[in-house]
Amino acid sequence: MSARIATVSRDTNETQITVSVNLDGEGRLNCETGVPFLDHMLDQVARHGMIDLDIHAKGDLHIDDHHTVEDLGITLGQAFNEAIGDKRGIYRYGHAYVPLDEALSRVVIDFSGRPGLYMNVEFTRDTIGRMDTQLFWEFFQGFVNHARVTLHIDNVKGFNAHHQAETIFKAFGRALRMAVAEDPRMAGQMPSTKGSL
């Protein structure tokens, strides 16, 4: 496979965001979003996904974090969609269960070309740090719409909201890693009976 890298910028009246992604990276993150807990979660995605991420975001944080988090999901999704190319030779599907103390989450992803988010998470707190837990749904919805993936997220158990979120993002990174990996048995073939994704 050729290098699977992409850089995408999104510039609106609410946010200015640039995301670079290397799907065959070493798990490195260079990140400045202005939303500290989101930075911590993106570090989990990079590290556990073995994906290099370079993310710079400036948003209207004086209002709240909503636009920055949502638009970052959109831009990250666009970068993944560009980097993955035509999807020949990849596993396509990925899944992971990840525990952290009492919390356990499951994430399943399909690089299907069909956006869909199915998220079953009941956070035990409304905020983690200063981040509104409702914004996780906005982040993942932006990602799936623009990466064109089907994504199932289930928090199976957990009472510590930080642990709930961290298991979700670690499992997301692990599922991404599995799905985008090269499948030696596919060797350039399209992982679909349709012939395209």
C-alpha angles and dihedrals in degrees: 000000000000120000110299101212134129141174121205130179128198119193121183137148087265105040144016110202135170122185127185120188134187110190091195096049136125100254097269124155129196104178141165115166102142088237105098099195091049089053088054091051093047088053087059091052093050096044098044095036093048085228123139112228128187109185130175120175134172116183144162093276090155085075098039140289096271101098094042094050095044095045091047089056089051094049094044089051092051090050092050092048091052095043095049092058117188092340096237113159098011127123088239094197126071135174140173142178112206127184129197112182105298095354126088128179136182124206125185123183135186122191086213101144087241116103116224134148122196109177123176106181129135106191113209092219133040093225138029108202098326095324118113107230090219087070093070088071090050091051094050093042090055090047097050094045092056102030086049095225137138109236129187117190122183127174099206096188143341141122101200108081093206089054091046092055095042094052089050094052094042090051090046090055092047092048091049090050092054096044098049095042119114113258107214091203092056092051099183096330122133110254093226137076087225091068093234140051 
